[in-house]
CSV table of C-alpha atoms and ligand atoms in Angstrom, one decimal:
chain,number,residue,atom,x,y,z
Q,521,UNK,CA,0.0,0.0,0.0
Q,522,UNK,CA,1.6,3.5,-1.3
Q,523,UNK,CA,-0.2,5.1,1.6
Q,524,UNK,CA,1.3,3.3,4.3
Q,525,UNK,CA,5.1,4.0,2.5
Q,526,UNK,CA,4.2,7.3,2.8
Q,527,UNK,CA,3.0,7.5,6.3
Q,528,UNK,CA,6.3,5.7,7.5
Q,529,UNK,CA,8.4,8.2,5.5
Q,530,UNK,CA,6.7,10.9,7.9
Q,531,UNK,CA,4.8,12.5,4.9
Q,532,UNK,CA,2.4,15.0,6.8
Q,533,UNK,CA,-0.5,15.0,4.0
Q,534,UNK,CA,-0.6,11.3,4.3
Q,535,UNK,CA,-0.7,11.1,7.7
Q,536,UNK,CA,-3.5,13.4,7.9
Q,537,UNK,CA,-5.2,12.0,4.8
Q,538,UNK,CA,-5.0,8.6,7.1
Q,539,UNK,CA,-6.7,9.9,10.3
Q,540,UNK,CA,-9.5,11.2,8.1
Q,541,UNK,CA,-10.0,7.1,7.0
Q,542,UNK,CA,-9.5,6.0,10.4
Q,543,UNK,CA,-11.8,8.9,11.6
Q,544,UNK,CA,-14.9,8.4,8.7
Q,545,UNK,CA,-14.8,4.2,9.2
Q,546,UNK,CA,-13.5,3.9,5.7
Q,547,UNK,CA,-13.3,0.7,4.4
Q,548,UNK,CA,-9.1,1.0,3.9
Q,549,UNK,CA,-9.2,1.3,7.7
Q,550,UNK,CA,-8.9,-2.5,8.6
Q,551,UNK,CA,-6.2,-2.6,5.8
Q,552,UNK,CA,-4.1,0.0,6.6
Q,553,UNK,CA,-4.7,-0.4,10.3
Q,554,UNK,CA,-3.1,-3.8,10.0
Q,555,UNK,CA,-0.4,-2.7,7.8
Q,556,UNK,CA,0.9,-0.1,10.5
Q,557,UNK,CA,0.4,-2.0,13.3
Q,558,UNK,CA,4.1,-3.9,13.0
Q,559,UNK,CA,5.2,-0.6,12.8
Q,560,UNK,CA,3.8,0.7,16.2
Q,561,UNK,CA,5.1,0.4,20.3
Q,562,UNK,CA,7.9,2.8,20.3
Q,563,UNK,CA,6.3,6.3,20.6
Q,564,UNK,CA,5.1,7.1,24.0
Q,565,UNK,CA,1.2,8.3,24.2
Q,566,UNK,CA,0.7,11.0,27.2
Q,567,UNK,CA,-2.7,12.2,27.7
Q,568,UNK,CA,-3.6,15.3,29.3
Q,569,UNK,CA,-6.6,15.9,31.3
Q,570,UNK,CA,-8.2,18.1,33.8
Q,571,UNK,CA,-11.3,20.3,34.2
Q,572,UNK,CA,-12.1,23.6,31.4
Q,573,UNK,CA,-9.7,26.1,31.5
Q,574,UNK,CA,-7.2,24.4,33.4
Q,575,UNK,CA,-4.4,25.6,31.1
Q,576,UNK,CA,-4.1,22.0,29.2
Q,577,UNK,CA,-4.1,23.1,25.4
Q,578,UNK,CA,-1.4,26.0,26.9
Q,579,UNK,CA,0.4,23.2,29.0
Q,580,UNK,CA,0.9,21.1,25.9
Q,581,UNK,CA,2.0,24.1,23.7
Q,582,UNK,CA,5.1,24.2,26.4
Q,583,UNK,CA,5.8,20.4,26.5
Q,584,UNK,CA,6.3,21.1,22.0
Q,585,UNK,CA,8.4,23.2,22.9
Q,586,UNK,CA,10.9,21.6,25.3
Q,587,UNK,CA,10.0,18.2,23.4
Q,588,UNK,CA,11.4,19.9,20.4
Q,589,UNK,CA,14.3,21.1,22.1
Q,590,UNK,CA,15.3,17.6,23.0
Q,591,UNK,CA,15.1,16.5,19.7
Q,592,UNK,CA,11.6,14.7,19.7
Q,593,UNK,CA,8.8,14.8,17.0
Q,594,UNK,CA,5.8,15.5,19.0
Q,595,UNK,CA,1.7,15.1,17.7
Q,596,UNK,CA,-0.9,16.3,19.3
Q,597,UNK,CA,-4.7,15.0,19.0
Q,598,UNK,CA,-7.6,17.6,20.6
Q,599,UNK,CA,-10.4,15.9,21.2
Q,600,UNK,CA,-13.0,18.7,20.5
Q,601,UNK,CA,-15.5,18.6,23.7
Q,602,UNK,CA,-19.0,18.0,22.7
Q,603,UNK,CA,-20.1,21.0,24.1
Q,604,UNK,CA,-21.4,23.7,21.1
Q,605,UNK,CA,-20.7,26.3,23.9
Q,606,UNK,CA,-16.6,25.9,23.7
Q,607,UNK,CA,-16.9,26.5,20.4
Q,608,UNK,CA,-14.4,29.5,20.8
Q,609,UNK,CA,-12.6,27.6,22.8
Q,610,UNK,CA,-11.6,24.9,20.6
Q,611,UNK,CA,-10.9,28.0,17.8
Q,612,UNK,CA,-8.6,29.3,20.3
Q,613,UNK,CA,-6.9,26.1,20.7
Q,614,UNK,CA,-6.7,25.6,17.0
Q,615,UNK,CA,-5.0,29.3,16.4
Q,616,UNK,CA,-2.9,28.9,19.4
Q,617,UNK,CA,-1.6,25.1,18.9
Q,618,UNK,CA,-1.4,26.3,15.3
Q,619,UNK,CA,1.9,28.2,15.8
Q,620,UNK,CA,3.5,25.1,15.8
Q,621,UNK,CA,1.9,23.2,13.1
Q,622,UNK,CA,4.0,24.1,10.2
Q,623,UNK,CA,7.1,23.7,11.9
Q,624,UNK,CA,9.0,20.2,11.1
Q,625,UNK,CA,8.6,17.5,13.3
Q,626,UNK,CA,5.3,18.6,15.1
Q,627,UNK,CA,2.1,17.5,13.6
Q,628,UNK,CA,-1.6,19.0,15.7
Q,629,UNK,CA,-5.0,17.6,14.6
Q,630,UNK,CA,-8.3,17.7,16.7
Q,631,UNK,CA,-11.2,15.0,16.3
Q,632,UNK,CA,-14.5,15.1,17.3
Q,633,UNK,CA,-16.2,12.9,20.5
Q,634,UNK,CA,-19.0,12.8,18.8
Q,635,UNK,CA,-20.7,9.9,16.5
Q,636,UNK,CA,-18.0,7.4,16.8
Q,637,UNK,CA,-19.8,4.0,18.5
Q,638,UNK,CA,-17.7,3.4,21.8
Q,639,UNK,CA,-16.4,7.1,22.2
Q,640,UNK,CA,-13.2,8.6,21.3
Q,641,UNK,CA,-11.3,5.4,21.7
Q,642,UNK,CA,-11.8,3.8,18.4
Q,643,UNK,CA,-10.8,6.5,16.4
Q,644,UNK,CA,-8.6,8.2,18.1
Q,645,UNK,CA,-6.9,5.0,18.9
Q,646,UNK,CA,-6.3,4.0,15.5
Q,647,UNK,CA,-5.1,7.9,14.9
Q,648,UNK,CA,-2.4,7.1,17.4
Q,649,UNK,CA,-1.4,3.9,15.6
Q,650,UNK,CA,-1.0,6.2,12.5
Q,651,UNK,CA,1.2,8.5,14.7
Q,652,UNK,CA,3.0,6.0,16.2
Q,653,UNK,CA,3.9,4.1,12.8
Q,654,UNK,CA,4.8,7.6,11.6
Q,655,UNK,CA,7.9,7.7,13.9
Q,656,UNK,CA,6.6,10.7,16.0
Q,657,UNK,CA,8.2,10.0,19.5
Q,658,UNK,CA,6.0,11.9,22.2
Q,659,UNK,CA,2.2,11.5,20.8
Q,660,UNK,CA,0.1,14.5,23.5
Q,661,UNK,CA,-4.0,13.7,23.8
Q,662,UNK,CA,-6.2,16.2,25.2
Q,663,UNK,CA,-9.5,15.6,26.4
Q,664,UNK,CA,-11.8,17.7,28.5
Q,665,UNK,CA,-12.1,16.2,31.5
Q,666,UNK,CA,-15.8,15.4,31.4
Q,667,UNK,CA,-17.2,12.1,32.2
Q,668,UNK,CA,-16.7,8.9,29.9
Q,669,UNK,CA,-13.8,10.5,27.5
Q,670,UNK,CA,-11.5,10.5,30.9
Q,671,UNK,CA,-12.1,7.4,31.5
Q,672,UNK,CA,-11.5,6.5,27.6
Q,673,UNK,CA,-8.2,8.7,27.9
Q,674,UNK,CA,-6.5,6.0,30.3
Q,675,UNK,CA,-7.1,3.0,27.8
Q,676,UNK,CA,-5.8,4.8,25.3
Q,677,UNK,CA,-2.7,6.4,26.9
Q,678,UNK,CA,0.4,4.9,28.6
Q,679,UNK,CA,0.3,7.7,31.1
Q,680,UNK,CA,-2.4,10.3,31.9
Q,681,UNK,CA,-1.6,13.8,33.5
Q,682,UNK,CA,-4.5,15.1,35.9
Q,683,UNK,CA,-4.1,18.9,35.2
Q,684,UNK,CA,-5.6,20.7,38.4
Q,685,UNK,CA,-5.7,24.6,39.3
Q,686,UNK,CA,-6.6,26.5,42.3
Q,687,UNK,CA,-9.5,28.6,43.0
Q,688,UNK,CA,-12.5,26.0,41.4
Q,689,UNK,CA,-13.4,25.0,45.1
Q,690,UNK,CA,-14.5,21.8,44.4
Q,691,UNK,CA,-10.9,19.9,43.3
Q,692,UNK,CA,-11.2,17.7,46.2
Q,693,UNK,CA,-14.7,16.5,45.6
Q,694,UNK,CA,-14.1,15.5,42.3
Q,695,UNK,CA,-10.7,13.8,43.2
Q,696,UNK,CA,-12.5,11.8,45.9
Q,697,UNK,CA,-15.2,11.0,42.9
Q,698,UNK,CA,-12.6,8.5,41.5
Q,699,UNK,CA,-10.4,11.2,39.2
Q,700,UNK,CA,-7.7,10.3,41.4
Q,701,UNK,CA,-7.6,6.8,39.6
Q,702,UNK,CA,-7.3,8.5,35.6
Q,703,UNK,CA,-4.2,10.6,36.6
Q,704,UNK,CA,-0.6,9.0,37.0
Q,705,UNK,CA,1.0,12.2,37.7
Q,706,UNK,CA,-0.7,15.5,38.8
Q,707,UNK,CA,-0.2,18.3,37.5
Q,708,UNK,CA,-0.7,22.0,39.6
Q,709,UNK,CA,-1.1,24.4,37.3
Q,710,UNK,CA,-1.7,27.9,37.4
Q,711,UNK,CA,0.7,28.2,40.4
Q,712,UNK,CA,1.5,32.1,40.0
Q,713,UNK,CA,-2.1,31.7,41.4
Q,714,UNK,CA,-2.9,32.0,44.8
Q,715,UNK,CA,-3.7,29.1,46.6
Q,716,UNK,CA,-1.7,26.2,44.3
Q,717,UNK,CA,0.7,25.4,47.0
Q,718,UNK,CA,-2.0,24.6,49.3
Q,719,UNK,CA,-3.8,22.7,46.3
Q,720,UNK,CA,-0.7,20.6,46.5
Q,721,UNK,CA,-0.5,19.4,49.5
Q,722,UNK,CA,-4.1,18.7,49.7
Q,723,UNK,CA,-3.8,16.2,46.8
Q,724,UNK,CA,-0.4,15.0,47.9
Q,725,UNK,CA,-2.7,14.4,51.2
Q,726,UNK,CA,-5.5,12.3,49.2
Q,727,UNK,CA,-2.6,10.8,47.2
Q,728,UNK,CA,-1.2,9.5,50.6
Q,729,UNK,CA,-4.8,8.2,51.7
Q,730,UNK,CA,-5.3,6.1,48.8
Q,731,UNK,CA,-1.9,4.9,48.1
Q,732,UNK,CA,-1.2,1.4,48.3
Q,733,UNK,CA,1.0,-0.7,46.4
Q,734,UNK,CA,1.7,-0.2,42.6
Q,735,UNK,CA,0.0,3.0,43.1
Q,736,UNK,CA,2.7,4.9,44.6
Q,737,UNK,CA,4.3,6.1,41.7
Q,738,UNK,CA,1.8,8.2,41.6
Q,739,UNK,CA,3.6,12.0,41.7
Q,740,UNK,CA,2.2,15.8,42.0
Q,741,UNK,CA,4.2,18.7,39.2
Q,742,UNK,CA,4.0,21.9,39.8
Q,743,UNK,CA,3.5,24.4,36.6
Q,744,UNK,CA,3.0,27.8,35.0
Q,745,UNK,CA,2.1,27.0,32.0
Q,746,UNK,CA,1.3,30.8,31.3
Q,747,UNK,CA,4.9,31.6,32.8
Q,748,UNK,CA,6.6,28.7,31.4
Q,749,UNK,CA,7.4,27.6,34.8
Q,750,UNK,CA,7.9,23.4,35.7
Q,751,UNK,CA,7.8,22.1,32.2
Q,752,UNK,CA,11.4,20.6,32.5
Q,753,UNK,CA,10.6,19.3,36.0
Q,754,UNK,CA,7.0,18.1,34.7
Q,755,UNK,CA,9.1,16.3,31.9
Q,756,UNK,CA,11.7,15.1,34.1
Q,757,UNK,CA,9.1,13.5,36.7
Q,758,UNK,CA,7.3,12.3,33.4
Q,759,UNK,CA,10.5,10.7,32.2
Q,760,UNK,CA,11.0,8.9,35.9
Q,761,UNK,CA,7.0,7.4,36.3
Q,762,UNK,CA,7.4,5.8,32.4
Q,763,UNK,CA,11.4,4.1,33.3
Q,764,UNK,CA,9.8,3.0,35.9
Q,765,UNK,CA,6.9,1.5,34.6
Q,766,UNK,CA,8.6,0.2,31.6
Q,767,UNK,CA,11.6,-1.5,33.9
Q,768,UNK,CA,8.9,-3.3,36.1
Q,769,UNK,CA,7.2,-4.6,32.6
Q,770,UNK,CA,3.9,-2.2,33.8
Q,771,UNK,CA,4.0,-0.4,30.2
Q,772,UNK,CA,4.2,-3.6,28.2
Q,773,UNK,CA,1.1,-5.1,30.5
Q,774,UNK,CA,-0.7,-1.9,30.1
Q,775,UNK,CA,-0.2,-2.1,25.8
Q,776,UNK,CA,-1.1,-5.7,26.2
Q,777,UNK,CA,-4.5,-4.8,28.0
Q,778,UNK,CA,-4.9,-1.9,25.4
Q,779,UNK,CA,-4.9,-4.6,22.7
Q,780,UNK,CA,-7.6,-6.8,24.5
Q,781,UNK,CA,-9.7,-3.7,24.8
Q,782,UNK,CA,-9.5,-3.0,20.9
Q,783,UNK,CA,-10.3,-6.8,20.4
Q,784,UNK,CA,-13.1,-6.8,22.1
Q,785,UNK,CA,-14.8,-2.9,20.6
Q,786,UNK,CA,-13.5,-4.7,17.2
Q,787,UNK,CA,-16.0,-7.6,18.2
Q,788,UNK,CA,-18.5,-5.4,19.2
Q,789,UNK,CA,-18.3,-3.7,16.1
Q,790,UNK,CA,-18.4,-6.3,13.7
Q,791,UNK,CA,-21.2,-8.4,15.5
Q,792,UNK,CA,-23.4,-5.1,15.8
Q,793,UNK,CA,-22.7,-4.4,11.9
Q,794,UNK,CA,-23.5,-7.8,10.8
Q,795,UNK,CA,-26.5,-7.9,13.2
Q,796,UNK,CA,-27.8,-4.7,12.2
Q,797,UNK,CA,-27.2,-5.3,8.6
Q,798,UNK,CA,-29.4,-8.9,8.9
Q,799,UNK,CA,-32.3,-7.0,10.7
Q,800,UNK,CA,-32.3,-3.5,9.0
Q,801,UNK,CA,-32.3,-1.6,12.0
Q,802,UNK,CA,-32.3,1.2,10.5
Q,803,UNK,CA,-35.9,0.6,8.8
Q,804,UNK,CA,-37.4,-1.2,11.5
Q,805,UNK,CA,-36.0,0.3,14.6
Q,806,UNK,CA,-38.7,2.5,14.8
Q,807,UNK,CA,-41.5,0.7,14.2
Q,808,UNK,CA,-39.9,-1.9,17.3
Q,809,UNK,CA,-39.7,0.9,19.6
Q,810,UNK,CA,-43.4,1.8,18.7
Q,811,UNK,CA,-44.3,-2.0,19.6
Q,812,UNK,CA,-42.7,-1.5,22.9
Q,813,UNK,CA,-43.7,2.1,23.5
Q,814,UNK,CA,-47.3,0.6,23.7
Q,815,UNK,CA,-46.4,-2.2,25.4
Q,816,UNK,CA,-46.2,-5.2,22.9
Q,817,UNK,CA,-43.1,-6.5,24.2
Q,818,UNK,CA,-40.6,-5.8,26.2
Q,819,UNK,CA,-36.9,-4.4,24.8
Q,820,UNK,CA,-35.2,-8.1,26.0
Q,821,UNK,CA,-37.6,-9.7,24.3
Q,822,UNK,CA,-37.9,-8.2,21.0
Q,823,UNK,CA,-34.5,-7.9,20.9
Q,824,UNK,CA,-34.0,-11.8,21.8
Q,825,UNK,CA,-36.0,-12.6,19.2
Q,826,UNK,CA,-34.6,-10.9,16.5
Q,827,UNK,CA,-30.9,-12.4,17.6
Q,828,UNK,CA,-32.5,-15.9,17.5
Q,829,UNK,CA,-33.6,-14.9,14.2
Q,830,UNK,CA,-30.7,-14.1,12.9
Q,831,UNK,CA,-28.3,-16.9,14.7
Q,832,UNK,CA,-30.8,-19.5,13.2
Q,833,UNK,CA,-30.7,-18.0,9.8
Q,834,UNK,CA,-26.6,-18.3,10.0
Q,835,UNK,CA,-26.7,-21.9,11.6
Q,836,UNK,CA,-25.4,-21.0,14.7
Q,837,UNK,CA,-28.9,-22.2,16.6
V,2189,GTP,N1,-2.5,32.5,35.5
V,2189,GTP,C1,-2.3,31.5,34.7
V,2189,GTP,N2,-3.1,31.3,33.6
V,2189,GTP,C2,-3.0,30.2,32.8
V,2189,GTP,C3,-1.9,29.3,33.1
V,2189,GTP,N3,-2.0,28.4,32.1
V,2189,GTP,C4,-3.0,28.7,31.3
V,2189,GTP,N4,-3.6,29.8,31.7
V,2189,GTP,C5,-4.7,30.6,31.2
V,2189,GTP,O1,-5.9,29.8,31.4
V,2189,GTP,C6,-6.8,30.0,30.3
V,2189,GTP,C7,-7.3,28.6,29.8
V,2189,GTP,O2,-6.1,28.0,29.2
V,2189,GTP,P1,-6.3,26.8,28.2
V,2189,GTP,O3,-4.9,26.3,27.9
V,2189,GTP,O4,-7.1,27.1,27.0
V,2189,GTP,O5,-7.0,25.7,29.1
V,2189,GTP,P2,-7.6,24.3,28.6
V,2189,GTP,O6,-7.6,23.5,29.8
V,2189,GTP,O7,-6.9,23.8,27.4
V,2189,GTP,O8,-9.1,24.7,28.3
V,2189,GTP,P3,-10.2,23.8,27.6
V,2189,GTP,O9,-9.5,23.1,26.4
V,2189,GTP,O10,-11.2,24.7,27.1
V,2189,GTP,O11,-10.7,22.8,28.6
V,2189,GTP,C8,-6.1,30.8,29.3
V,2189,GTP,O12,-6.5,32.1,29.4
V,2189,GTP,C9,-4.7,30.7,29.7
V,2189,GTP,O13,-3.9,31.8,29.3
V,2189,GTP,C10,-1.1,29.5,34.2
V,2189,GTP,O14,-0.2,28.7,34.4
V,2189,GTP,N5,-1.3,30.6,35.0
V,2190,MG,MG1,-7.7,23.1,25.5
């Protein structure tokens, strides 16, 4: 396949030309998908979370930088948030991650949440394989850090950083919601601000709490993203959680369970495709939900039906 030549050569316009397959569920996907795949595991896949306005997308503009400066190609995927009201947002992020778009060895693209079955994972996971084949060392994901996508962002990542600034009041709540469990190393932003230091040690507090075993190489950074304070440390402490986990064989369990993950949403996938290609969903689906809207049957048992239906019909009944 020409294309995937040309995405291992690093050529930028068929690298984007790729994620668009990957991203519309082309048929070339599976194809090309597998034809990269060899070529995949040696570029490390940070993602960056934390709540709006944190300072991610400014964060991340920093890490290019110093990335850059140590010699590393560096992509960045921007998962757009759902949201219609961040629309300037994500323009801002586009103009402002722009700066570096053009320059060699630094490739930005943002993809949408939306209308991909099984969230951002499945596209944006095979837009990392792209990257990843494409020789770009450091691969950046940012997500908003709103329900299901942070979950998402750990099964797609090798390490997530939980981005955190003073002054929203309510940073301890939602690390006691389970947030702790996404981030592998914290990250204090904003901390020209008032009120960061204490932010710290709060979390290093929680940290302490839940820590147990594996768990506790689990870190806290300090930054100014704004300033351009901490990156180097941020980077440095980055550098130390991923020797670690790679020396004690976490990353290559953690890539291992990745790939049962994108077996089993391939699975789901294909089953749901073929099942809703045998039963035309898509011209009975609404007369079925009519049926159970006034109480013909109920969902299981329409729906068990239709799979005996269609299991008989291939033999496997
Ligand atoms: N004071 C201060 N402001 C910062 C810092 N980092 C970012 N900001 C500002 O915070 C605002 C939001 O920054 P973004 O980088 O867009 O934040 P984000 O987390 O990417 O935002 P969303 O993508 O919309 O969730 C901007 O006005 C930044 O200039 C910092 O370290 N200190
Ligand atoms: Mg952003």
């Amino acid at each position: 396949m020409e294309l995937v030549n040309k995405i291992l050569n690093g050529d930028i316009r068929s690298i984007a030309h790729a994620i668009s397959l990957v991203e519309d569920n082309q048929q070339e996907k599976e194809k090309l998908i597998d034809l990269l795949y060899p070529h995949c595991g040696n570029a490390l896949i940070i993602g960056i979370t934390g709540p709006p306005g944190s300072g991610k997308s400014t964060l991340v503009d920093k890490l290019i930088i110093q990335e850059r400066k140590n010699g590393k190609k560096v992509a960045v995927i921007a998962i757009d948030p759902s949201s219609p009201f961040s629309g300037g947002a994500i323009l801002g992020d586009r103009i402002r991650m722009q700066k570096h778009a053009t320059e060699h060895g630094v490739f930005i693209r943002s993809m949408a949440s939306r209308g991909h079955l099984g969230g951002i994972s499945g596209a944006t996971g095979n837009a990392i394989k792209v990257l990843d084949a494409a020789k770009f060392d450091v691969i950046f994901v940012e997500t908003m850090g709103v329900g299901q996508t942070e979950i998402e962002i750990v099964e797609i990542t090798d390490v997530v950083l939980l981005v955190l600034v003073p002054g929203l009041g309510d940073e301890i709540q939602a690390l006691k919601a389970g947030v702790m469990e996404i981030g592998n190393i914290f990250v204090i932003n904003k901390k020209d601000l008032d009120g960061a230091q204490k932010l710290k040690t709060e979390v290093e507090y929680v940290l302490n709490i839940n820590n147990s075993g594996a768990d506790k190489s689990k870190s806290v950074a300090m930054t100014s993203a704004k300033l351009n304070e901490g990156i180097e440390e941020l980077l440095m402490a980055l550098e130390e959680y991923v020797d670690k986990l790679s020396s004690n064989g976490g990353l290559q369990q953690k890539r291992k369970k990745r790939i049962e993950k994108e077996i089993q949403k391939i699975i789901i996938e294909k089953v749901y495709e073929k099942v809703n290609y045998y039963l035309k969903l898509d011209q009975f689906i609404s007369e079925w939900a009519d049926d159970i809207f006034y109480g013909k049957y109920g969902p299981y048992t329409l729906v068990n039906d239709k799979i005996k239906l269609f299991l008989k019909e291939h033999s496997l009944l």
